[in-house]
Amino acid sequence: MEKTTVVTGATGHIGANLVRALLAQGRYVRVLLHVNQRAVEGLEVEIARGDVRDLASLRDAFRGADVVYHLAGRISLSMGDWPLLEAVNIAGTRNVVEACLRCGVRRLVHFSSIHAITQEPLDVPVDESRPLVESRRCPPYDRSKAAGEKEVRRGIERGLDAVIINPTAVIGPYDFEPSYLGEALIDLACRKLPALVNGGFDWVDVRDVVAGAMRAEECAATGTKYVLSGHWVSVSGLAAIVEESTSVPPPRLVCPLWLAHVGAPFTVALARLTGGRPLYTNVSLRALKSNHNISHEMATRDLDYNPRPFRETVVDTVRWFEENGYLGRS
């Protein structure tokens, strides 16, 4: 009998790439869909309708599964949103763990985030040995992902075979929604971003994250977690590569982070009025001044993980957006 791989969050950015990579391996893939299915339309997958907040639907979706990749989650750049983050990222992960145990799933690959890991001290590289964030001063999203990891650890104590993946800022093709970072690239390519800010982040290609996670599924020891980072690049450096790819000049105005923090509440208010998603919030600006050195040494050693050049990632992503009509939108 053909073994089944289940993917939650299959219509998200990482999920859309993961499903395609699993299919390329010849896997039988079942995807858990809540509402939108655009990212998997036309793919040879089995569809299971459900929600990570509904344990019964997960038990139906996981029945007979060999491996579950858990990517379904809520992302927030706000200091609010805790009830939804708690329901999806914490209670939802608890339900995934419970469903895996009840259905006899052989292995769970849980996707956490670099934001679940403490960034300070900033002059010491971030790796898997760092503690999870706990302070209530940290953004709710960060705390929710850290708490989600703890749910997986509790499952491991009960006999679950699971590994944990902590990617940095993911960027790359098949970004259908698009993601916050995808929107930033689109805005740069369409001259919609009014200003850049000082600072930067560690960006990683979504295809490298998928390859690392699949390798972890194959060979990682139970309970192992892997930081999958890429390259630290400034926002201005990102804009320069977009300019090379599109011939569209970046914004001339580059704001210091302190000034961007002052203006962030107005950006958020404007987004609420227009129905958009604010890119520059106090949470996202905080991330742009986080640790510059995020180590993937352990993943390189254990998984042969080797992130591709950042320029290649940006060029491929801009091309994908262009070929799929995102850069022609008004």
CSV table of C-alpha atoms in Angstrom, one decimal:
chain,number,residue,atom,x,y,z
A,1,MET,CA,0.0,0.0,0.0
A,2,GLU,CA,1.3,3.4,-0.9
A,3,LYS,CA,2.4,5.5,2.0
A,4,THR,CA,0.6,8.8,2.6
A,5,THR,CA,2.3,12.1,3.4
A,6,VAL,CA,-0.1,14.8,4.8
A,7,VAL,CA,0.7,18.5,4.6
A,8,THR,CA,-1.2,21.1,6.7
A,9,GLY,CA,-0.8,24.6,5.5
A,10,ALA,CA,-0.3,23.3,2.0
A,11,THR,CA,-1.6,26.5,0.4
A,12,GLY,CA,0.9,28.7,2.2
A,13,HIS,CA,4.2,29.8,0.7
A,14,ILE,CA,6.3,26.9,2.2
A,15,GLY,CA,3.5,24.5,1.8
A,16,ALA,CA,3.0,25.2,-1.9
A,17,ASN,CA,6.7,24.5,-2.5
A,18,LEU,CA,6.8,21.4,-0.3
A,19,VAL,CA,3.8,19.8,-2.0
A,20,ARG,CA,5.5,20.2,-5.4
A,21,ALA,CA,8.8,18.7,-4.0
A,22,LEU,CA,7.0,15.8,-2.5
A,23,LEU,CA,5.1,15.0,-5.7
A,24,ALA,CA,8.4,15.3,-7.6
A,25,GLN,CA,9.6,12.4,-5.3
A,26,GLY,CA,6.7,10.3,-6.4
A,27,ARG,CA,4.9,10.6,-3.0
A,28,TYR,CA,1.2,10.2,-2.4
A,29,VAL,CA,0.2,13.6,-0.9
A,30,ARG,CA,-2.9,14.5,1.1
A,31,VAL,CA,-3.3,18.2,1.8
A,32,LEU,CA,-5.4,19.7,4.6
A,33,LEU,CA,-7.4,22.5,3.2
A,34,HIS,CA,-9.4,25.1,5.2
A,35,VAL,CA,-10.6,27.6,2.6
A,36,ASN,CA,-8.4,28.6,-0.3
A,37,GLN,CA,-6.9,25.9,-2.6
A,38,ARG,CA,-5.4,28.0,-5.4
A,39,ALA,CA,-1.8,27.0,-4.6
A,40,VAL,CA,-2.6,23.3,-5.2
A,41,GLU,CA,-5.0,23.5,-8.1
A,42,GLY,CA,-4.2,21.1,-10.9
A,43,LEU,CA,-1.8,19.1,-8.7
A,44,GLU,CA,-2.3,15.3,-8.1
A,45,VAL,CA,-3.1,15.5,-4.4
A,46,GLU,CA,-5.9,14.1,-2.2
A,47,ILE,CA,-7.8,16.9,-0.5
A,48,ALA,CA,-9.0,16.7,3.1
A,49,ARG,CA,-11.1,19.5,4.4
A,50,GLY,CA,-10.4,20.6,7.9
A,51,ASP,CA,-8.9,23.0,10.3
A,52,VAL,CA,-6.2,22.6,12.9
A,53,ARG,CA,-8.6,24.0,15.5
A,54,ASP,CA,-10.9,21.0,14.9
A,55,LEU,CA,-9.3,17.8,16.3
A,56,ALA,CA,-11.9,15.6,14.7
A,57,SER,CA,-11.1,16.9,11.2
A,58,LEU,CA,-7.4,16.3,11.8
A,59,ARG,CA,-8.0,12.7,12.9
A,60,ASP,CA,-9.9,12.2,9.6
A,61,ALA,CA,-7.1,13.8,7.6
A,62,PHE,CA,-4.3,11.9,9.3
A,63,ARG,CA,-5.9,8.5,9.1
A,64,GLY,CA,-3.4,6.1,7.5
A,65,ALA,CA,-0.7,8.8,7.2
A,66,ASP,CA,3.0,7.8,7.4
A,67,VAL,CA,4.4,11.4,7.7
A,68,VAL,CA,2.7,14.7,8.6
A,69,TYR,CA,4.3,18.0,7.8
A,70,HIS,CA,2.7,20.7,10.0
A,71,LEU,CA,2.9,24.1,8.4
A,72,ALA,CA,-0.5,25.6,9.1
A,73,GLY,CA,-0.1,28.7,11.2
A,74,ARG,CA,-1.0,32.3,11.6
A,75,ILE,CA,1.5,35.0,11.0
A,76,SER,CA,1.1,38.4,12.6
A,77,LEU,CA,3.2,41.6,12.5
A,78,SER,CA,1.0,43.1,15.2
A,79,MET,CA,1.3,43.3,19.0
A,80,GLY,CA,-2.3,42.2,19.1
A,81,ASP,CA,-3.9,39.1,17.6
A,82,TRP,CA,-3.1,36.9,20.6
A,83,PRO,CA,-6.4,35.1,20.7
A,84,LEU,CA,-6.1,33.9,17.1
A,85,LEU,CA,-2.4,33.2,17.4
A,86,GLU,CA,-3.1,31.1,20.5
A,87,ALA,CA,-6.0,29.2,18.8
A,88,VAL,CA,-4.0,28.4,15.7
A,89,ASN,CA,-0.3,28.3,16.6
A,90,ILE,CA,-0.6,26.8,20.0
A,91,ALA,CA,-3.9,24.9,20.4
A,92,GLY,CA,-3.8,24.0,16.7
A,93,THR,CA,-0.4,22.5,17.1
A,94,ARG,CA,-1.6,20.6,20.2
A,95,ASN,CA,-4.4,19.2,18.1
A,96,VAL,CA,-1.9,18.1,15.4
A,97,VAL,CA,0.2,16.4,18.0
A,98,GLU,CA,-2.8,14.6,19.5
A,99,ALA,CA,-4.1,13.5,16.0
A,100,CYS,CA,-0.6,12.2,15.1
A,101,LEU,CA,-0.5,10.1,18.3
A,102,ARG,CA,-4.0,8.8,17.9
A,103,CYS,CA,-3.6,7.9,14.2
A,104,GLY,CA,-0.2,6.2,14.6
A,105,VAL,CA,1.7,8.7,12.4
A,106,ARG,CA,5.3,7.6,12.0
A,107,ARG,CA,6.9,11.0,12.0
A,108,LEU,CA,5.8,14.7,12.4
A,109,VAL,CA,7.9,17.4,10.9
A,110,HIS,CA,6.8,20.6,12.7
A,111,PHE,CA,7.6,24.0,11.2
A,112,SER,CA,8.3,26.6,13.9
A,113,SER,CA,10.2,29.9,13.2
A,114,ILE,CA,13.5,31.6,14.0
A,115,HIS,CA,11.3,34.1,15.9
A,116,ALA,CA,10.6,31.4,18.5
A,117,ILE,CA,14.2,31.6,19.5
A,118,THR,CA,15.7,34.3,21.7
A,119,GLN,CA,17.8,36.7,19.6
A,120,GLU,CA,19.9,38.2,22.4
A,121,PRO,CA,22.8,38.6,23.0
A,122,LEU,CA,23.1,40.1,19.5
A,123,ASP,CA,26.9,39.6,19.3
A,124,VAL,CA,26.6,35.8,19.6
A,125,PRO,CA,25.4,33.6,16.8
A,126,VAL,CA,21.9,32.2,17.1
A,127,ASP,CA,21.7,28.4,16.9
A,128,GLU,CA,19.6,25.5,18.1
A,129,SER,CA,21.0,25.8,21.7
A,130,ARG,CA,19.3,29.2,22.3
A,131,PRO,CA,16.3,29.2,24.6
A,132,LEU,CA,12.8,29.8,23.3
A,133,VAL,CA,11.3,33.3,23.9
A,134,GLU,CA,9.1,33.7,26.9
A,135,SER,CA,9.0,37.3,27.8
A,136,ARG,CA,5.6,39.0,27.3
A,137,ARG,CA,7.5,41.9,25.9
A,138,CYS,CA,8.2,39.8,22.8
A,139,PRO,CA,5.8,39.9,19.9
A,140,PRO,CA,2.8,37.6,20.3
A,141,TYR,CA,3.7,35.7,17.1
A,142,ASP,CA,7.1,34.9,18.5
A,143,ARG,CA,5.6,33.7,21.8
A,144,SER,CA,3.0,31.6,20.0
A,145,LYS,CA,5.6,29.8,17.9
A,146,ALA,CA,7.7,29.1,20.9
A,147,ALA,CA,4.7,27.7,22.7
A,148,GLY,CA,3.9,25.6,19.7
A,149,GLU,CA,7.3,24.0,19.9
A,150,LYS,CA,6.6,23.1,23.5
A,151,GLU,CA,3.5,21.3,22.5
A,152,VAL,CA,5.6,19.2,20.1
A,153,ARG,CA,8.0,18.5,22.9
A,154,ARG,CA,5.2,17.3,25.1
A,155,GLY,CA,4.1,15.0,22.3
A,156,ILE,CA,7.6,13.6,22.0
A,157,GLU,CA,7.5,12.8,25.7
A,158,ARG,CA,4.4,10.8,25.0
A,159,GLY,CA,6.1,8.8,22.3
A,160,LEU,CA,5.7,10.9,19.2
A,161,ASP,CA,8.5,10.9,16.6
A,162,ALA,CA,8.9,14.5,15.6
A,163,VAL,CA,11.5,17.0,14.4
A,164,ILE,CA,11.3,20.8,14.4
A,165,ILE,CA,12.3,23.2,11.7
A,166,ASN,CA,13.1,26.9,12.4
A,167,PRO,CA,13.5,28.8,9.2
A,168,THR,CA,14.4,32.5,9.0
A,169,ALA,CA,12.6,35.0,6.6
A,170,VAL,CA,11.4,32.8,3.8
A,171,ILE,CA,11.4,34.1,0.2
A,172,GLY,CA,11.0,32.5,-3.2
A,173,PRO,CA,8.6,31.4,-5.9
A,174,TYR,CA,5.1,29.8,-5.7
A,175,ASP,CA,4.1,32.6,-3.3
A,176,PHE,CA,0.4,32.7,-4.2
A,177,GLU,CA,-1.1,34.8,-1.4
A,178,PRO,CA,1.5,36.5,-1.4
A,179,SER,CA,3.4,36.5,1.8
A,180,TYR,CA,4.6,39.7,3.6
A,181,LEU,CA,8.0,39.4,2.0
A,182,GLY,CA,6.4,38.6,-1.4
A,183,GLU,CA,4.3,41.8,-1.1
A,184,ALA,CA,7.5,43.8,-0.3
A,185,LEU,CA,9.1,42.5,-3.5
A,186,ILE,CA,6.0,43.3,-5.5
A,187,ASP,CA,5.9,46.8,-4.1
A,188,LEU,CA,9.5,47.3,-4.9
A,189,ALA,CA,9.1,46.1,-8.5
A,190,CYS,CA,6.0,48.2,-9.0
A,191,ARG,CA,7.4,51.3,-7.3
A,192,LYS,CA,4.7,51.2,-4.6
A,193,LEU,CA,7.0,51.2,-1.6
A,194,PRO,CA,7.4,54.9,-0.5
A,195,ALA,CA,10.6,54.4,1.5
A,196,LEU,CA,13.2,51.9,2.6
A,197,VAL,CA,14.4,51.5,6.2
A,198,ASN,CA,17.8,50.8,7.7
A,199,GLY,CA,18.3,47.3,8.9
A,200,GLY,CA,18.0,43.9,7.4
A,201,PHE,CA,17.3,40.3,8.1
A,202,ASP,CA,18.5,36.7,7.3
A,203,TRP,CA,16.6,35.7,4.2
A,204,VAL,CA,16.4,32.1,3.1
A,205,ASP,CA,15.1,30.5,-0.2
A,206,VAL,CA,11.9,28.6,0.3
A,207,ARG,CA,13.2,25.8,-1.9
A,208,ASP,CA,16.2,25.3,0.4
A,209,VAL,CA,13.9,25.2,3.4
A,210,VAL,CA,11.8,22.5,1.8
A,211,ALA,CA,14.9,20.5,0.9
A,212,GLY,CA,16.3,20.8,4.4
A,213,ALA,CA,13.0,19.8,6.0
A,214,MET,CA,12.6,16.7,3.7
A,215,ARG,CA,16.1,15.7,4.5
A,216,ALA,CA,15.3,16.1,8.2
A,217,GLU,CA,12.3,13.8,7.8
A,218,GLU,CA,14.6,11.2,6.3
A,219,CYS,CA,17.5,11.2,8.7
A,220,ALA,CA,17.1,13.4,11.8
A,221,ALA,CA,16.9,11.9,15.2
A,222,THR,CA,13.7,12.2,17.1
A,223,GLY,CA,13.4,15.6,18.9
A,224,THR,CA,16.1,17.3,16.8
A,225,LYS,CA,15.5,20.9,15.8
A,226,TYR,CA,17.2,22.6,12.9
A,227,VAL,CA,17.7,26.3,12.2
A,228,LEU,CA,17.5,26.8,8.4
A,229,SER,CA,19.0,30.2,7.7
A,230,GLY,CA,20.3,31.8,4.5
A,231,HIS,CA,22.0,35.1,4.2
A,232,TRP,CA,21.8,38.4,6.1
A,233,VAL,CA,21.1,41.2,3.6
A,234,SER,CA,20.0,44.7,4.3
A,235,VAL,CA,16.7,46.1,3.0
A,236,SER,CA,18.7,48.4,0.7
A,237,GLY,CA,20.6,45.4,-0.6
A,238,LEU,CA,17.4,43.6,-1.3
A,239,ALA,CA,16.1,46.6,-3.2
A,240,ALA,CA,19.3,46.8,-5.3
A,241,ILE,CA,18.9,43.3,-6.5
A,242,VAL,CA,15.2,43.9,-7.4
A,243,GLU,CA,16.4,46.9,-9.4
A,244,GLU,CA,18.9,44.8,-11.3
A,245,SER,CA,16.1,42.3,-12.1
A,246,THR,CA,13.5,44.8,-13.1
A,247,SER,CA,15.3,48.1,-13.9
A,248,VAL,CA,13.0,49.8,-11.4
A,249,PRO,CA,14.9,52.1,-9.1
A,250,PRO,CA,14.3,51.7,-5.4
A,251,PRO,CA,12.8,54.5,-3.2
A,252,ARG,CA,15.3,57.3,-2.6
A,253,LEU,CA,14.2,57.8,1.0
A,254,VAL,CA,15.9,55.6,3.5
A,255,CYS,CA,14.5,56.0,7.0
A,256,PRO,CA,16.5,55.3,10.2
A,257,LEU,CA,14.7,52.7,12.3
A,258,TRP,CA,13.9,55.1,15.1
A,259,LEU,CA,12.0,57.3,12.7
A,260,ALA,CA,10.2,54.4,11.1
A,261,HIS,CA,9.1,53.3,14.6
A,262,VAL,CA,7.6,56.8,15.1
A,263,GLY,CA,5.7,56.5,11.8
A,264,ALA,CA,4.6,52.8,12.2
A,265,PRO,CA,1.3,53.6,14.0
A,266,PHE,CA,0.2,55.8,11.1
A,267,THR,CA,1.2,53.1,8.6
A,268,VAL,CA,-0.9,50.6,10.4
A,269,ALA,CA,-3.9,53.0,10.6
A,270,LEU,CA,-3.7,53.7,6.9
A,271,ALA,CA,-3.6,50.0,6.1
A,272,ARG,CA,-6.8,49.5,8.2
A,273,LEU,CA,-8.5,52.3,6.2
A,274,THR,CA,-7.5,50.9,2.8
A,275,GLY,CA,-8.0,47.2,3.7
A,276,GLY,CA,-4.3,46.4,3.1
A,277,ARG,CA,-1.6,44.8,5.3
A,278,PRO,CA,1.0,47.1,6.8
A,279,LEU,CA,4.6,46.1,6.0
A,280,TYR,CA,6.3,48.5,8.4
A,281,THR,CA,5.0,47.8,11.9
A,282,ASN,CA,6.8,48.0,15.3
A,283,VAL,CA,7.1,44.2,15.2
A,284,SER,CA,8.6,44.0,11.7
A,285,LEU,CA,10.9,46.9,12.4
A,286,ARG,CA,12.1,45.2,15.6
A,287,ALA,CA,12.9,42.1,13.5
A,288,LEU,CA,15.1,44.2,11.1
A,289,LYS,CA,17.4,45.1,14.0
A,290,SER,CA,17.7,41.5,15.3
A,291,ASN,CA,20.7,39.2,15.3
A,292,HIS,CA,22.8,39.4,12.1
A,293,ASN,CA,24.4,36.0,12.6
A,294,ILE,CA,22.0,33.0,12.5
A,295,SER,CA,23.9,29.8,12.1
A,296,HIS,CA,22.9,26.8,10.0
A,297,GLU,CA,26.0,24.9,10.8
A,298,MET,CA,24.2,22.0,12.4
A,299,ALA,CA,21.9,21.6,9.4
A,300,THR,CA,24.9,21.8,7.0
A,301,ARG,CA,26.6,19.1,9.0
A,302,ASP,CA,23.6,16.7,9.4
A,303,LEU,CA,21.5,17.5,6.4
A,304,ASP,CA,24.0,18.6,3.7
A,305,TYR,CA,22.1,21.9,3.9
A,306,ASN,CA,23.6,24.6,1.6
A,307,PRO,CA,21.5,27.7,0.9
A,308,ARG,CA,21.8,29.1,-2.6
A,309,PRO,CA,23.0,32.6,-3.3
A,310,PHE,CA,20.5,35.3,-2.3
A,311,ARG,CA,20.7,37.0,-5.7
A,312,GLU,CA,19.5,33.8,-7.4
A,313,THR,CA,16.5,33.7,-5.0
A,314,VAL,CA,15.4,37.2,-5.6
A,315,VAL,CA,15.8,36.9,-9.4
A,316,ASP,CA,13.8,33.7,-9.5
A,317,THR,CA,11.1,35.2,-7.2
A,318,VAL,CA,10.7,38.4,-9.2
A,319,ARG,CA,10.5,36.3,-12.4
A,320,TRP,CA,7.8,34.0,-10.9
A,321,PHE,CA,5.7,37.1,-9.8
A,322,GLU,CA,6.1,38.6,-13.3
A,323,GLU,CA,5.2,35.3,-15.1
A,324,ASN,CA,2.1,34.9,-12.9
A,325,GLY,CA,0.7,38.4,-13.4
A,326,TYR,CA,1.5,39.9,-10.0
A,327,LEU,CA,3.7,42.8,-11.3
A,328,GLY,CA,0.9,44.1,-13.6
A,329,ARG,CA,-1.6,44.7,-10.8
A,330,SER,CA,-2.7,48.2,-10.1
